[in-house]
Amino acid sequence: MSFDRSAQFHSTQHTPLRNKRTRSLLPRDDTLNMSPILNDTSIFKTLNDTSLRQALDESSMLINPGNPSEGLNEAFFEIIHSSHRSNVLETMAKLGQKCRESLEKVEPWNRYNVHNYWLGEEANTWQLLHCLYADSIEEHPESLESLLSEVMLSQQDLVGALFQSDSELRLLQLLVDWLESSAAYQDEASANVAPVIPNNVHWSNTLHHLLIGSSLFNKEKAKDMVTCIDPDAPRRQKKTIHTDDQKDDSDLCKRVFTEVRCGKFKDAVSLCLSAGQAWRGAAMQGWRLMHYLPREDSNSSLEIYGNPSRDLWKWCALGIATNIAENIYYRTTMGILCGHLPSTIAACQGNWEDLLWAHLRTQIEARVDRFLHEHHATADANTTEPDVLQLVQSELHIEEMPLQEVFSAVNALMDGKKETPYQTCQRYLMLGHVRAVMQDSLDWLESGDEQFIRFLAHLILVLRQMGKDPQHDIGDKILEKYVSQLIEKTTLGAVDRPELLAYYTSTVPKDSRVVLYAELMDHISKSDNRQEVVKAGSTAGIDVAASARVAVKRAISEIQQGYGNIDMMFNQTTAVEKDKTLITKGLSSLEWLALVPNQVVEALWLSNAMIRTFIFIGNTDAASACIVNVNQLLPSFVNKVPQNSSELREHLCLKAYLEALEGFATWYRHFISGKPKDVDPLPADASFADKVYHEQKCAQAEQQKARWMNAVLHQLKHTKSLLYNVLLFPGGWLQDEFDNSSSPNFSEDEKSERSKQLETLRRLCIPEATILILKLLQSGDDVESHKEAVELSNLIAGENRGLYKVFTKDKLMEILDRIRESSLLLLEKGKDMFGYETNE
C-alpha cells in the first residue's frame, strides 16, 4: 500500500490512517484556533498571543464590537434537538460551525480579542472532540507485521504502516493536525498579517549597493556590506546585508514559520521561491522521507522521491537550529522540521497551543526516527552512513514522553500563565479523562461565565449520545445550571422559545425537572405565553401539572416570606401595605392550574392555602379576590369535584367567612358615614319664612333618617346572617367531615400543615365573627337585639358545637364583657338580665 509520508506528516489535508475506511475529519475550513490566552495579571486582560501569528493591536482589543454570542442558544437548540446517536459526528461538526459563523460576524481584527476569544476556543473544542471520536470508531490494523508484505520497503512505506498500527503515534499526529488547522483558520480569519511582497531578485537592496560601488555617497556603507550575494556570504565574510534586506528576510522567515505552524508547508516553500530565495525553500525540504514513485513502464528507470540522506540533512539542519546568529524564526522552522525542541521554545512565547504543537511535532519525529533506525536494514536504498547515523542520534536525542508528561512540560513553560477552562477541557479530552472533565465542571459551575456553562451543557448532551458520561449526577447539575441560566434571561414576563426551555428541562432528572419548570412558570406572567409554556412542557414529557403546583406553592411561600415569615399563631397580623407585586403574582399563579387538565381539586387545595395566607396577613381584599379568581378560572368547578371533598368544603367555609367580613364592612360604612346629618336649630329671631323652610328641612331629614335606618337594619340582618353562617356552618366551620384531602398529589407533611392552619384559623376567626355579631346587636338600644346578644352565650357554650373550645381566655373575657353590657342595658330597660319580663 502506498503511503504518502510527506502529505501525512506535515499537512492537515490528510490523516495518518489510510485503510478501507477513510477517517472522517472536517476540512481545514471547518476549524478554528484558540491561540489567544487571557493574561490574568493584565489590568486590561489583553491577549498573550504568540508572534507565530501576528499579535493583535492592543487598541483593537479594547473595542467591544457587539455581542457575537447572540442567537447561540437558539442555534444550539436547533442542532441538539434534531441530533441522534447515529449522527453524533455531524452534531459536533454543526456546533463548531455555528461558533465559527458567530465569530465571523465580528470584524476580522476583533475576532480574537478579549471579548470574543472564547468563540474560537469553543469551536476548536468541538472540532477536537469530533476528531477524537471519529478516530475512535475507525477500524485500525492490530499489528505492524500484518501491513509489511515485502522484505524491503521505502521509508515512506514503513512509516505509513507505523502510523496505521500505532494508536499512540496516530493520536499525536491527529492532535498536530488539529492544532495546525486551528492555527490556519485563525491566521485567515484575523487577516492581520501583511503579505510578503514577491521579489525574484535575492537581496535586491544589497545587490543595488554593490552595483553602485564605493561611490562618495555609498563609501561608508560599502565597508560593512558583503561583496557577494550568495546565502553564505554574511557568515563567510562576517559582514552584513542591507538593512532593508535584513527586514525583508526577517518578515519572510516569520511568515514562512507561520505557514509551517499552520500546516501549509507547500505555501511556505512557495513563499521562499517568490522571494527569490529558492535555496531556503530547498533547505527546508530535506525532511521528506525517501520513496519510489510508481512507474508506468517496468523497464523505465526508478525515480526516487524524498531525501535518501535524510539523517545527514537532520545533522545539518540541527546546526542551523542551534546557531544563535540565525533569524529566530528560521532557526525554529529548521528545528521543528528536524525535531529539535529547544530551538522552538523561544518562538512559542509561552503560548499553550504553540508549545503543545512544538512538543507533539518533536515527539512524532523522535518516534519516527527511532522506528526507522530500528528498521535500518529493512528500508531499501538507505544511504546514511553508520557513523553519520550515530552522530545524529547522539546530537539529536529526544526523550520520548507519554502525553501526560508532554502537558506537564508545556505547563512548565507557560511563564506562570494558567490554562483557560477551554484548554483544560481540551487537555482532558486528549488524554481521554472524561471523568476529570466532570469533576472540574463542579468548580466551573461556580466561576464560569454563561457562555461556558452553555458549552458544558451541550458537551454533556453530546457525551451522553456517545455513551461516555461516567458521572451522570454531575452532568445533571450542569444541565440544571444551564436551564436556570436560560430562565433568568427571560424578560418582560414572557419567553420567546418555550420549546427550547422545555427541551433542556426534559434532560434533567424528573424531580429537578418539575422544580426547574416551576421556576420558569414563576417568571412567566403573560397569559398568552403561559398556554404555550404548558403545551411545550407536555410535548417534552414534563409533568406540567406537578410543576404548576410547585409554582403556586412557591408564590404562596414568597407572600409569607414577604410579610416576615408569618407565624401561624392565634393573633392575626396587622394589615400592612407591602409590595403589591407579591399579591398580584400569587393571584396570577393560579392560572397555571386552570391551563392543565384535571387539576380542579389541586387548584382548590392551593387556592384555599393562598386564601388562608391572605387571611393570616390581614389582607381580606386579596383573599376575596382569590375567591373571584377561582370562580373565573374554574367555572362550574362545584360540579367537577366530589361533593364530600374536603377542598370544596374548605373553599365554601372560607367564602362564607369572607362574605361575612365584606357584609360587616358594608354595614359599618352605612352605619357610620351614611347617617344623614341633623338640621341646625333656628335662631330665636327667625322669620316666619325661615321657620316654614326649617320645618320642611326637618321633615326631609326625618325621611332620610328613616330610609337610612331601614337600609342599616336590612344590611344588619343580612350581615348577621352571614356571620351566623360561620358559627353555624354544617359540621363545623373549617372542620373536615370525611377525609383530610381528596387529592393524592400532596404529601403528608403538607396535609399536616393544612390541618394545623385550619385549627389556627378556627381559633382566630370564630371569636372574631362572634365579636362582630355582638357589635351588630349592640349598635342600638333595641331590647330584642341585646336579648339576642345575651343568648349568643348559649351558642358558644353549647357542647353540640363546642365553639367555646376555640376561644382563648382573653377572647372569652372580651365576649363576657360585651354580654354583661347587654345585660345591664336590659336591666335598665326594666327587663331581667336575660331580657325577659320581670314579675314584681
PDB file of C-alpha atoms in Angstrom, residues 570 734-735 754-764 805-806:
ATOM      1  CA  PHE A 570     -53.655  32.840  67.444  1.00  0.00           C
ATOM      2  CA  LEU A 734     -63.193  24.613  58.683  1.00  0.00           C
ATOM      3  CA  GLN A 735     -63.656  21.142  60.068  1.00  0.00           C
ATOM      4  CA  ARG A 754     -53.040  22.311  56.403  1.00  0.00           C
ATOM      5  CA  SER A 755     -54.729  20.796  59.464  1.00  0.00           C
ATOM      6  CA  LYS A 756     -52.632  22.985  61.711  1.00  0.00           C
ATOM      7  CA  GLN A 757     -53.593  26.106  59.772  1.00  0.00           C
ATOM      8  CA  LEU A 758     -57.284  25.186  59.797  1.00  0.00           C
ATOM      9  CA  GLU A 759     -57.220  24.824  63.567  1.00  0.00           C
ATOM     10  CA  THR A 760     -55.397  28.132  63.921  1.00  0.00           C
ATOM     11  CA  LEU A 761     -57.942  29.883  61.683  1.00  0.00           C
ATOM     12  CA  ARG A 762     -60.794  28.481  63.762  1.00  0.00           C
ATOM     13  CA  ARG A 763     -59.190  29.953  66.877  1.00  0.00           C
ATOM     14  CA  LEU A 764     -58.644  33.211  65.032  1.00  0.00           C
ATOM     15  CA  LYS A 805     -63.033  25.342  72.799  1.00  0.00           C
ATOM     16  CA  VAL A 806     -61.526  27.672  70.180  1.00  0.00           C
TER      17      VAL A 806
END
